């Protein structure tokens, strides 16, 4: 079942938030959606953290757009793995994003113009600090769980390290304790495409009434390749030509769309350029690059995890080459080094990194079982 | 030892060449370099085919530029695996390339303007037909070997299928019988970056005295990621920050170069934009996409290889994720299905696809041994 029609709330935070860069941001908004009921003990709250291009709209159908289904609707809802009959679930749009929370498109109160390029660089740790204030707003002292996939998993991990008293369970799906050189390289190419787009105007394209669509398209196309497995692309597209049914299978000998996979990527690129903000893309990919909790501990992740007290569920997918299972095993090892309670599963799934968003019975049954266990331990 | 100082020759072909697309091209030039001596029996000739961004300049030092060493100088020369004391080696720049052979930058005799976007789409098979005329020019009835890596390996393979009487050995390194959906996808993103660059001007940028540098940069950056293995990038760059020695290891919190890997990619992108032609990039990536000799045989590669009579040496590299060893094994299987003489080696090398260009003792010893065997069978 679905949580049904949902309406976001805008939370305003007047007090300045100090950022890792040394900058601070005052009087900012965060958009949230909530599903289910907070129990009297306020110990049944689950925070869902989003990855690159998602938002607070985790589950249900948007009140203003019946086409807009939450991005993790298969995971969160009544009777679903994160069961809203038992849990109070919060979806939050992060600072710097482009779905209603304060970000580069927002008006900077100091200048009365959009922040644009002047929006401060934000990090996973900054987001977690901002999310802690969301918890305060709801009177939640300790989350039953903080959960996310990919970049969202980094936030869940960071919660365990930064707020050990405020989170009972961290659910980290298809994630990594830090990006590899190859991961950073893909981000850099995507950023280069945006930064070099003449319509970028140094980040202040809002004033020019344009957006760097070419850069966004290329960025998204690169992203899509890394989200899917090689086998999955072969299965979905192979070398099929983009043709009306019954048409010739001869080549066109041109640089127009020739193969199905080209058509798919161009479509995804166009769609993304329609709805996403380029400055947000830069910010969020940089937050990915920078995440490296072991850095301050001489690259020793086990030391970085020394204060963690939460239980962890860590899930990886066999064909995910963006954040491969071995990256999850680094997290698991660091937790075990600290004698923490960790459940780890490597799900054999063909869909690459995207698998964390898809409905796979083994994956969903595992998450459901984990949350049932949490539910049984709640006070009320 | 090196072949020393080398000077290219320009061969002109007046007779029109029919292309796979149905178009034809007349009065075209191909630039070649040769090393070693053609023996009286003319049976010691080896053709070296280049991949995406290389040229006829395979070995030695350019007579006009002492900095310009041939791209396979470690492979071809006196006492090297392809030993120019025994073999007459030809390097040829393919049609459509940008290093002197007729291509999009050349003047179209029909219009007296650069071909630009009007240069016909060329295929691996077209190149092989053009190379056969180069053989005719030198009076070579049958090559002792045709050899290439990556796209060059596709040409070697196509020689075996298209001219079974004119090649005794095909040496196919780090190649594939066809691109996968993922391979095509990476090409498509690179092409999109070029096609959408405002300086591309529909391919006729020469008239505007500009070149689509932004697109070329992004294309090359993507390429470089796919040429290196994940481990190799980790080894070379890790998460090292780009800093002067002794400087802080704190982040800069910006979108400028922050990590070493970003600096490397930007440098490679700039360098490529200096020397490469964007229309050539489009043409050559499309030739890669289109290569699929099994297509005309109901996707049965063994049937496509039915007329092959050459012996094959097939080499792959363990960490090559662009054209992984399993792709080479498809070639080997098709050859074995036809009871052909094939030597196959999977070299355990850390350098990804780029390994085919690097000096690895196991790889080079294997090629050397293979060519010694060929040499022993020559008539004179």
XYZ file of C-alpha atoms in Angstrom:
760
model
C 0.000 0.000 0.000
C 0.998 3.577 -0.617
C 1.141 6.292 2.011
C -1.270 8.104 -0.313
C -1.358 11.783 -1.109
C 1.393 13.734 0.598
C 2.148 17.414 1.091
C 5.588 18.719 1.984
C 6.267 21.084 4.880
C 8.789 23.873 4.845
C 10.842 24.205 8.019
C 12.663 27.480 8.553
C 15.864 27.682 10.595
C 16.813 31.197 11.625
C 19.951 30.331 13.563
C 23.107 30.237 11.384
C 24.487 26.797 10.605
C 28.280 26.585 10.609
C 29.570 24.662 7.612
C 32.698 22.562 7.292
C 34.174 25.055 4.832
C 34.149 27.769 7.492
C 31.202 29.556 5.899
C 27.814 29.630 7.547
C 24.287 29.911 6.315
C 21.479 31.653 8.181
C 17.741 31.727 7.853
C 17.484 28.709 5.599
C 14.578 26.430 4.709
C 14.487 22.661 4.581
C 11.579 20.904 2.935
C 10.395 17.678 4.522
C 7.681 15.098 4.067
C 6.574 12.791 6.855
C 4.684 9.508 6.754
C 3.166 7.571 9.652
C 2.779 8.784 13.220
C 5.405 9.751 15.756
C 4.654 7.668 18.863
C 4.409 9.231 22.318
C 7.906 8.027 23.253
C 9.155 9.600 20.013
C 11.419 6.626 19.480
C 9.939 5.340 16.199
C 11.331 7.974 13.834
C 13.229 6.991 10.696
C 15.142 9.528 8.639
C 15.549 8.802 4.923
C 18.491 10.583 3.268
C 18.534 11.187 -0.467
C 21.286 10.748 -3.031
C 22.271 13.017 -5.907
C 19.067 13.821 -7.721
C 16.277 12.926 -5.297
C 14.428 14.909 -2.679
C 12.232 14.871 0.426
C 9.517 13.203 -1.674
C 10.327 9.655 -0.615
C 6.906 8.007 -0.718
C 3.329 8.519 -1.793
C 1.825 10.753 -4.439
C 2.429 14.469 -4.514
C -0.679 16.506 -3.674
C 0.141 18.914 -6.497
C 1.216 16.374 -9.128
C -0.488 12.973 -9.376
C 2.355 11.779 -11.638
C 4.948 12.386 -8.943
C 5.507 9.182 -6.955
C 8.101 9.228 -4.164
C 11.526 7.944 -5.219
C 11.581 5.150 -2.611
C 7.858 4.417 -2.650
C 8.562 0.689 -3.017
C 10.492 0.803 0.291
C 8.414 3.116 2.500
C 4.708 2.753 3.208
C 2.098 0.715 5.068
C 3.230 -2.926 5.013
C 6.396 -2.049 3.108
C 9.923 -2.788 4.377
C 10.029 0.534 6.237
C 6.498 0.134 7.514
C 4.711 3.417 8.155
C 2.193 1.561 10.330
C 5.012 1.302 12.858
C 7.430 4.071 11.981
C 7.310 7.826 11.616
C 9.355 8.417 8.497
C 10.911 11.744 7.542
C 12.151 12.566 4.062
C 14.287 15.687 3.952
C 15.613 17.687 1.026
C 19.201 18.673 1.748
C 20.733 22.126 1.824
C 21.988 23.088 -1.624
C 19.496 20.879 -3.448
C 16.936 22.248 -5.876
C 13.616 20.892 -4.653
C 12.545 23.590 -2.220
C 15.257 23.601 0.431
C 17.580 26.592 0.392
C 20.085 26.200 -2.410
C 21.771 28.079 -5.242
C 18.421 28.956 -6.861
C 17.163 30.558 -3.612
C 17.297 34.281 -2.948
C 20.243 35.255 -0.784
C 18.724 37.584 1.854
C 21.968 39.584 1.908
C 21.822 40.496 -1.805
C 18.186 39.846 -2.747
C 19.503 37.856 -5.709
C 19.830 34.095 -6.207
C 22.870 32.643 -4.432
C 24.126 31.102 -7.674
C 27.861 30.496 -7.546
C 28.067 32.147 -4.112
C 26.170 29.329 -2.425
C 28.643 27.745 -0.009
C 30.088 24.300 -0.669
C 28.293 21.859 1.616
C 29.381 18.434 2.829
C 27.755 15.255 4.028
C 28.616 16.320 7.565
C 26.912 19.687 7.024
C 23.778 17.910 5.861
C 23.817 15.673 8.917
C 24.098 18.712 11.187
C 21.166 20.307 9.372
C 19.189 17.062 9.679
C 19.845 17.014 13.442
C 17.990 20.308 13.646
C 15.099 18.684 11.785
C 15.082 16.022 14.497
C 15.041 18.782 17.143
C 12.091 20.405 15.385
C 10.078 17.208 15.773
C 11.308 16.636 19.335
C 13.131 13.482 18.283
C 16.035 12.788 20.619
C 17.114 9.593 18.915
C 16.210 8.144 15.539
C 15.162 4.509 15.434
C 17.062 4.480 12.143
C 18.754 6.712 9.632
C 18.741 5.144 6.195
C 19.961 5.925 2.714
C 21.411 4.527 -0.488
C 24.567 5.710 -2.234
C 25.207 9.311 -1.081
C 22.251 8.774 1.266
C 24.147 5.860 2.802
C 27.081 8.189 3.476
C 24.735 10.387 5.482
C 23.474 7.389 7.454
C 27.090 6.381 8.148
C 27.998 9.937 9.184
C 25.039 9.998 11.596
C 26.507 6.985 13.358
C 29.855 8.735 13.736
C 28.698 12.296 14.460
C 25.637 11.674 16.642
C 26.202 8.320 18.324
C 23.584 9.107 20.983
C 20.946 10.139 18.485
C 20.685 7.128 16.186
C 19.937 3.507 17.106
C 20.369 1.967 13.643
C 22.190 3.038 10.495
C 21.049 1.472 7.236
C 23.699 1.970 4.567
C 22.813 0.693 1.088
C 25.068 0.622 -2.005
C 27.476 3.063 -0.475
C 31.164 3.564 0.231
C 33.326 5.106 2.947
C 34.904 7.354 0.291
C 35.018 7.837 -3.464
C 37.796 6.216 -5.472
C 39.900 8.116 -7.990
C 37.669 6.698 -10.724
C 34.514 7.872 -8.932
C 35.965 11.375 -8.559
C 37.052 11.290 -12.198
C 33.508 10.650 -13.423
C 32.243 13.501 -11.229
C 34.940 15.787 -12.579
C 34.019 15.080 -16.208
C 30.383 15.844 -15.435
C 31.346 19.070 -13.671
C 33.645 20.044 -16.537
C 30.764 19.666 -18.977
C 28.677 22.038 -16.830
C 31.424 24.537 -15.991
C 32.432 24.841 -19.655
C 28.894 25.294 -20.970
C 28.677 28.905 -22.234
C 25.227 29.100 -20.652
C 26.720 28.485 -17.208
C 27.851 32.102 -16.841
C 30.072 31.315 -13.875
C 27.090 29.883 -12.009
C 24.922 32.987 -12.328
C 22.880 31.807 -15.280
C 19.589 32.615 -13.486
C 20.196 36.306 -14.205
C 20.633 35.457 -17.897
C 17.399 33.491 -18.007
C 19.160 30.400 -19.352
C 20.458 27.175 -17.903
C 23.492 25.127 -18.923
C 21.419 22.381 -20.481
C 24.218 20.942 -22.613
C 26.384 20.424 -19.551
C 23.539 18.945 -17.531
C 22.680 16.541 -20.333
C 26.225 15.252 -20.629
C 26.554 15.024 -16.848
C 23.430 12.937 -16.610
C 24.402 10.673 -19.489
C 27.719 9.883 -17.794
C 25.914 9.310 -14.523
C 23.485 6.884 -16.103
C 26.264 4.746 -17.511
C 27.754 4.377 -14.041
C 24.396 3.562 -12.434
C 23.751 0.555 -14.671
C 25.808 -2.594 -14.921
C 27.469 -3.560 -18.186
C 25.276 -6.685 -18.294
C 22.153 -4.702 -17.523
C 22.838 -2.324 -20.416
C 23.499 -5.317 -22.662
C 20.217 -6.863 -21.542
C 18.200 -3.650 -21.896
C 19.676 -2.304 -25.126
C 22.290 -4.616 -26.571
C 23.207 -3.296 -30.002
C 19.558 -2.802 -30.979
C 19.032 -0.074 -33.520
C 16.483 2.651 -32.838
C 13.955 1.917 -35.554
C 10.237 1.900 -36.058
C 8.972 -1.688 -36.047
C 9.677 -3.582 -39.213
C 12.188 -1.078 -40.482
C 15.507 -2.032 -41.938
C 18.285 -3.120 -39.643
C 20.865 -1.401 -41.870
C 22.960 1.386 -40.400
C 22.128 5.038 -41.151
C 25.782 6.090 -41.273
C 25.243 9.271 -39.315
C 25.838 10.783 -35.888
C 22.131 10.983 -35.124
C 20.620 8.446 -32.773
C 21.397 5.052 -34.280
C 21.333 2.630 -31.335
C 18.629 2.236 -28.683
C 21.134 2.988 -25.938
C 21.841 6.380 -27.498
C 18.172 7.199 -27.599
C 17.801 6.213 -23.945
C 20.746 8.325 -22.813
C 19.655 11.372 -24.791
C 16.160 11.097 -23.360
C 17.494 10.805 -19.800
C 19.793 13.761 -20.410
C 16.986 15.970 -21.719
C 14.649 15.058 -18.875
C 17.319 15.813 -16.300
C 18.175 19.165 -17.892
C 14.485 20.062 -17.570
C 14.201 19.539 -13.837
C 17.633 19.746 -12.260
C 19.772 22.725 -11.304
C 23.372 22.835 -12.503
C 24.787 24.532 -9.399
C 23.163 21.840 -7.292
C 24.812 19.202 -9.455
C 28.197 20.758 -8.785
C 27.546 21.014 -5.053
C 26.275 17.492 -4.585
C 29.009 15.831 -6.637
C 31.566 17.794 -4.615
C 29.966 16.595 -1.377
C 30.410 13.054 -2.722
C 34.078 13.686 -3.540
C 34.807 15.198 -0.137
C 33.211 12.512 1.998
C 36.067 10.665 3.669
C 35.514 10.245 7.410
C 38.790 8.335 7.782
C 40.793 11.320 6.500
C 40.987 12.992 9.915
C 42.073 9.659 11.434
C 45.154 8.989 9.284
C 42.942 7.146 6.797
C 41.966 4.643 9.463
C 38.228 4.042 9.108
C 38.114 1.841 12.196
C 39.406 4.733 14.292
C 36.902 7.073 12.646
C 34.179 4.673 13.791
C 35.436 4.399 17.377
C 32.544 6.392 18.874
C 29.798 4.654 16.926
C 27.229 2.858 19.044
C 24.407 2.262 16.542
C 23.685 -1.092 14.984
C 24.289 -1.204 11.251
C 22.646 -2.846 8.299
C 24.961 -2.669 5.286
C 23.743 -3.825 1.869
C 25.627 -4.017 -1.419
C 24.774 -5.339 -4.875
C 26.924 -7.783 -6.830
C 26.918 -5.864 -10.144
C 27.303 -2.364 -8.684
C 30.585 -1.148 -10.185
C 30.131 2.426 -8.975
C 30.237 1.429 -5.306
C 31.165 -2.231 -5.500
C 30.561 -4.730 -2.676
C 34.189 -4.508 -1.564
C 33.560 -0.862 -0.655
C 30.721 -1.936 1.632
C 32.967 -4.578 3.149
C 35.383 -1.809 4.180
C 32.554 -0.289 6.210
C 31.674 -3.665 7.697
C 35.296 -4.349 8.635
C 35.651 -0.993 10.408
C 32.452 -1.673 12.360
C 33.593 -5.167 13.307
C 36.980 -3.787 14.379
C 34.956 -1.814 16.914
C 32.962 -4.907 17.967
C 29.746 -3.317 16.741
C 26.570 -5.112 15.776
C 26.473 -5.263 11.985
C 24.349 -7.147 9.481
C 25.802 -7.321 6.004
C 24.316 -8.698 2.812
C 25.619 -8.707 -0.706
C 22.573 -9.063 -2.907
C 23.067 -10.868 -6.201
C 21.258 -8.439 -8.501
C 21.814 -7.614 -12.148
C 20.943 -3.924 -12.047
C 24.187 -2.306 -10.938
C 24.112 0.703 -8.625
C 20.480 1.401 -9.489
C 19.524 -1.821 -7.717
C 19.174 0.076 -4.447
C 16.111 1.839 -5.862
C 14.496 -1.263 -7.329
C 12.196 -3.830 -5.832
C 14.122 -7.045 -5.339
C 12.508 -9.610 -3.019
C 15.731 -10.679 -1.297
C 16.766 -7.081 -0.729
C 13.351 -5.928 0.436
C 12.770 -8.957 2.644
C 16.085 -8.311 4.351
C 15.279 -4.651 5.018
C 11.770 -5.613 6.160
C 13.149 -8.172 8.616
C 15.657 -5.669 9.960
C 12.979 -3.038 10.550
C 10.627 -5.597 12.137
C 13.360 -6.296 14.638
C 13.733 -2.574 15.336
C 9.971 -2.274 15.670
C 9.808 -5.060 18.274
C 12.313 -3.142 20.415
C 10.358 0.114 20.498
C 8.910 1.347 23.798
C 5.414 2.038 22.606
C 67.053 0.149 -30.499
C 64.952 2.698 -32.297
C 64.289 2.802 -36.024
C 65.740 6.308 -35.774
C 64.597 9.389 -37.627
C 61.595 8.773 -39.843
C 59.814 10.730 -42.565
C 56.276 9.983 -43.676
C 55.257 9.472 -47.299
C 52.015 10.650 -48.819
C 50.353 8.158 -51.147
C 47.695 9.490 -53.486
C 44.870 7.305 -54.741
C 43.019 8.723 -57.721
C 40.546 5.900 -58.184
C 37.336 6.320 -56.151
C 36.975 4.064 -53.130
C 33.462 2.753 -52.537
C 32.462 3.021 -48.902
C 30.129 0.824 -46.889
C 27.674 3.708 -46.547
C 27.171 3.816 -50.312
C 29.215 6.995 -50.667
C 32.598 6.995 -52.344
C 35.702 9.086 -52.048
C 38.060 9.899 -54.909
C 41.533 11.302 -55.178
C 42.424 10.804 -51.535
C 45.749 10.726 -49.704
C 46.968 8.250 -47.136
C 50.068 9.023 -45.095
C 52.363 6.123 -44.289
C 55.654 5.480 -42.562
C 57.740 2.383 -43.246
C 60.520 0.783 -41.234
C 62.899 -1.996 -42.276
C 63.319 -3.409 -45.779
C 60.849 -5.221 -47.968
C 62.551 -8.463 -48.974
C 62.721 -9.611 -52.612
C 59.898 -12.106 -52.081
C 57.847 -9.260 -50.580
C 56.556 -11.637 -47.934
C 57.947 -9.908 -44.832
C 55.538 -6.962 -44.646
C 53.666 -6.148 -41.453
C 50.835 -3.634 -41.373
C 50.234 -1.793 -38.094
C 46.723 -0.387 -37.691
C 46.049 2.485 -35.317
C 43.274 3.051 -32.808
C 41.305 6.196 -32.047
C 43.875 8.920 -31.632
C 47.067 7.558 -33.158
C 48.530 7.752 -36.656
C 50.992 6.358 -39.183
C 53.813 7.435 -36.851
C 54.249 4.049 -35.178
C 57.977 4.029 -34.421
C 61.071 6.181 -34.401
C 61.508 9.922 -34.093
C 59.790 12.327 -36.433
C 62.216 14.109 -38.763
C 60.381 17.364 -38.177
C 59.794 17.052 -34.428
C 62.418 15.411 -32.190
C 59.824 15.220 -29.401
C 57.514 13.070 -31.467
C 58.201 9.395 -30.755
C 56.056 6.789 -32.514
C 53.084 5.544 -30.495
C 54.209 1.906 -30.566
C 57.948 2.561 -30.516
C 58.386 0.022 -27.702
C 56.910 -2.673 -29.978
C 58.422 -1.926 -33.398
C 62.123 -1.496 -34.135
C 65.425 -3.342 -34.477
C 65.475 -6.129 -31.901
C 61.990 -5.233 -30.672
C 59.030 -7.665 -30.694
C 58.136 -6.646 -34.262
C 61.747 -6.691 -35.373
C 62.522 -4.324 -38.239
C 65.722 -6.265 -38.919
C 63.434 -8.971 -40.266
C 60.197 -7.235 -41.170
C 59.133 -4.377 -43.394
C 56.639 -2.529 -41.231
C 54.031 -0.090 -42.531
C 52.193 2.380 -40.343
C 49.205 3.942 -42.074
C 46.988 6.851 -41.063
C 43.387 5.948 -41.826
C 40.903 7.797 -43.985
C 39.012 10.350 -41.914
C 41.816 10.812 -39.407
C 43.544 14.130 -38.826
C 47.239 13.413 -39.234
C 47.695 13.981 -42.937
C 45.448 11.409 -44.592
C 42.343 12.764 -46.259
C 39.763 13.588 -43.625
C 37.250 16.236 -42.565
C 39.949 18.927 -42.359
C 41.035 18.266 -45.958
C 39.879 20.334 -48.893
C 37.053 18.675 -50.800
C 38.092 18.999 -54.451
C 34.431 19.334 -55.449
C 33.853 22.453 -53.323
C 37.375 23.739 -52.618
C 36.360 23.940 -48.950
C 37.152 21.586 -46.060
C 34.931 18.508 -46.049
C 33.809 19.209 -42.477
C 30.483 17.547 -41.732
C 30.210 16.365 -45.336
C 33.063 13.879 -44.962
C 31.485 10.456 -45.401
C 31.086 8.081 -42.465
C 33.816 5.447 -42.754
C 33.966 1.978 -41.252
C 36.624 -0.510 -40.220
C 35.906 -2.379 -43.448
C 36.422 0.799 -45.493
C 39.788 1.317 -43.831
C 40.795 -2.247 -44.610
C 39.887 -1.761 -48.267
C 41.957 1.428 -48.342
C 44.861 -0.394 -46.654
C 44.694 -3.126 -49.324
C 45.481 -0.430 -51.881
C 48.474 0.581 -49.793
C 49.626 -3.037 -50.031
C 49.136 -2.883 -53.805
C 51.222 0.296 -53.939
C 54.147 -1.531 -52.338
C 53.578 -4.650 -54.448
C 52.689 -6.669 -51.366
C 50.436 -9.588 -52.302
C 50.175 -10.972 -48.794
C 51.067 -9.461 -45.430
C 53.167 -11.567 -43.085
C 50.984 -9.983 -40.405
C 48.407 -7.316 -39.809
C 48.487 -6.120 -36.222
C 46.665 -3.652 -34.025
C 45.359 -2.921 -30.544
C 41.791 -1.927 -29.651
C 40.241 -0.430 -32.819
C 43.478 -1.440 -34.557
C 42.751 -5.019 -33.538
C 39.357 -4.766 -35.224
C 41.145 -3.879 -38.461
C 43.490 -6.854 -38.063
C 40.475 -9.105 -37.491
C 38.631 -7.639 -40.510
C 41.703 -8.276 -42.681
C 41.449 -11.956 -41.813
C 37.800 -12.033 -42.856
C 37.895 -9.712 -45.878
C 41.218 -10.648 -47.462
C 41.914 -14.238 -46.424
C 44.478 -14.669 -49.229
C 46.343 -11.494 -48.370
C 47.246 -11.950 -44.702
C 49.150 -14.807 -43.083
C 48.811 -13.713 -39.449
C 46.385 -11.455 -37.608
C 47.549 -10.021 -34.283
C 44.579 -8.734 -32.323
C 45.390 -7.033 -29.016
C 42.909 -5.714 -26.403
C 40.063 -5.793 -28.873
C 36.520 -7.048 -29.271
C 34.326 -8.436 -32.049
C 31.834 -5.618 -31.372
C 31.125 -2.843 -28.909
C 28.765 -3.486 -26.014
C 25.890 -1.150 -25.160
C 28.106 0.358 -22.461
C 30.944 0.943 -24.945
C 28.552 2.655 -27.354
C 27.107 4.670 -24.483
C 30.505 6.120 -23.566
C 31.088 7.014 -27.232
C 27.681 8.645 -27.423
C 28.338 10.841 -24.380
C 31.632 11.964 -25.897
C 29.955 12.705 -29.214
C 27.130 14.576 -27.467
C 29.678 16.800 -25.763
C 31.186 17.656 -29.170
C 27.930 17.965 -31.111
C 26.434 20.293 -28.488
C 29.504 22.539 -28.231
C 28.445 25.912 -29.706
C 31.840 26.066 -31.425
C 31.025 22.903 -33.390
C 28.878 24.809 -35.912
C 27.374 21.628 -37.307
C 30.855 20.320 -38.105
C 31.918 23.311 -40.194
C 33.887 25.085 -37.470
C 36.951 25.444 -39.731
C 35.173 28.273 -41.564
C 34.580 29.988 -38.216
C 38.218 29.718 -37.215
C 37.324 27.962 -33.959
C 37.244 24.380 -32.744
C 34.896 22.728 -30.275
C 37.528 22.504 -27.555
C 35.041 22.071 -24.698
C 33.521 19.040 -26.353
C 36.895 17.543 -27.215
C 38.099 18.022 -23.641
C 35.098 16.260 -22.145
C 35.313 13.487 -24.767
C 38.955 12.852 -23.943
C 38.368 12.921 -20.195
C 35.678 10.250 -20.520
C 37.962 8.241 -22.776
C 40.802 8.358 -20.301
C 38.647 6.989 -17.508
C 37.773 3.985 -19.651
C 41.394 3.383 -20.702
C 42.651 3.012 -17.142
C 41.647 0.383 -14.623
C 39.999 1.377 -11.360
C 43.004 -0.027 -9.489
C 45.439 1.774 -11.732
C 43.711 5.098 -11.091
C 43.726 4.341 -7.368
C 47.438 3.538 -7.560
C 48.321 6.581 -9.669
C 46.130 9.195 -7.990
C 44.187 7.777 -5.074
C 42.504 10.679 -3.295
C 45.691 12.768 -3.332
C 45.045 16.478 -3.323
C 46.696 18.667 -5.948
C 48.988 20.737 -3.754
C 52.462 22.183 -3.832
C 54.737 20.101 -1.612
C 54.272 20.689 2.071
C 50.983 22.488 1.643
C 47.963 21.782 3.771
C 45.930 18.673 3.124
C 42.724 20.540 3.943
C 40.069 20.832 1.263
C 39.651 24.084 -0.685
C 35.861 23.773 -0.853
C 35.652 24.829 -4.487
C 35.023 23.418 -7.962
C 38.564 24.166 -9.100
C 41.035 21.330 -9.342
C 41.163 19.767 -5.889
C 42.313 16.186 -6.468
C 45.307 14.986 -8.499
C 43.029 12.918 -10.717
C 41.135 16.056 -11.714
C 44.345 17.817 -12.634
C 45.439 14.830 -14.733
C 42.144 14.633 -16.611
C 42.006 18.359 -17.304
C 45.570 18.285 -18.595
C 44.825 15.328 -20.872
C 41.674 17.044 -22.101
C 43.494 20.292 -22.946
C 46.325 18.512 -24.709
C 43.876 16.492 -26.799
C 41.862 19.579 -27.736
C 45.124 21.108 -29.015
C 45.984 18.366 -31.458
C 42.862 16.421 -32.355
C 40.052 17.187 -34.775
C 36.476 16.950 -33.536
C 34.987 15.627 -36.779
C 37.602 12.887 -36.764
C 36.592 12.015 -33.212
C 32.990 11.599 -34.330
C 33.981 9.503 -37.348
C 36.307 7.167 -35.512
C 33.988 6.550 -32.573
C 31.224 5.772 -35.057
C 33.494 3.300 -36.849
C 33.987 1.644 -33.456
C 30.226 1.504 -32.841
C 29.486 0.068 -36.262
C 32.070 -2.705 -36.269
C 30.139 -5.947 -35.934
C 31.240 -8.543 -38.471
C 28.767 -11.085 -37.103
C 25.801 -8.810 -37.897
C 25.527 -9.994 -41.518
C 25.693 -13.613 -40.295
C 22.743 -13.584 -37.895
C 25.089 -12.516 -35.090
C 27.085 -15.686 -35.511
C 30.758 -14.732 -35.311
C 31.899 -18.244 -36.149
C 30.040 -18.050 -39.460
C 31.516 -14.605 -40.098
C 34.954 -16.162 -39.674
C 34.258 -19.116 -42.000
C 36.570 -17.867 -44.772
C 39.470 -16.927 -42.514
C 42.701 -18.785 -43.208
C 45.253 -16.662 -41.296
C 46.764 -17.713 -38.023
C 45.772 -15.506 -35.098
C 47.491 -14.174 -32.024
C 44.888 -12.767 -29.637
C 45.980 -10.928 -26.492
C 43.870 -9.458 -23.698
C 44.663 -7.819 -20.364
C 43.147 -8.846 -17.057
C 42.163 -5.336 -15.871
C 40.910 -4.024 -19.225
C 37.259 -3.211 -18.511
C 36.731 -1.417 -21.832
C 37.376 -4.569 -23.883
C 37.603 -7.222 -21.199
C 39.286 -10.609 -21.716
C 35.918 -12.293 -22.231
C 35.498 -10.227 -25.411
C 38.783 -11.595 -26.727
C 37.646 -15.093 -25.828
C 34.646 -14.609 -28.130
C 37.087 -14.065 -30.986
C 39.126 -17.102 -29.961
C 36.034 -19.272 -29.758
C 34.894 -18.256 -33.245
C 38.353 -19.043 -34.628
C 38.458 -22.409 -32.874
C 34.961 -23.210 -34.181
C 36.575 -22.915 -37.607
C 39.522 -25.120 -36.565
C 41.941 -22.238 -37.116
C 45.378 -21.873 -35.590
C 45.042 -19.434 -32.709
C 47.341 -18.427 -29.873
C 45.589 -16.681 -26.989
C 47.040 -15.063 -23.899
C 45.379 -13.141 -21.120
C 48.110 -10.990 -19.625
C 47.784 -10.212 -15.927
C 48.485 -6.478 -16.052
C 47.259 -3.654 -13.822
C 46.991 -0.914 -16.451
C 43.561 -1.540 -17.958
C 42.986 -0.996 -21.671
C 46.110 1.170 -21.927
C 48.215 -1.929 -21.226
C 48.356 -2.682 -24.947
C 50.548 0.391 -25.437
C 52.843 -0.267 -22.483
C 55.969 -2.315 -22.177
C 55.193 -5.426 -20.184
C 57.787 -8.227 -20.399
C 55.270 -11.078 -20.576
C 53.262 -9.319 -23.257
C 56.278 -8.258 -25.300
C 58.012 -11.618 -24.996
C 54.902 -13.304 -26.284
C 54.619 -11.008 -29.302
C 58.372 -11.345 -29.936
C 58.135 -15.143 -29.895
C 55.153 -15.076 -32.234
C 56.953 -12.850 -34.746
C 60.156 -14.940 -34.504
C 58.082 -17.900 -35.563
C 56.688 -15.940 -38.509
C 60.184 -14.797 -39.402
C 61.484 -18.375 -39.503
C 58.801 -19.251 -42.074
C 59.678 -16.472 -44.529
C 61.063 -17.364 -47.970
C 64.009 -14.985 -47.984
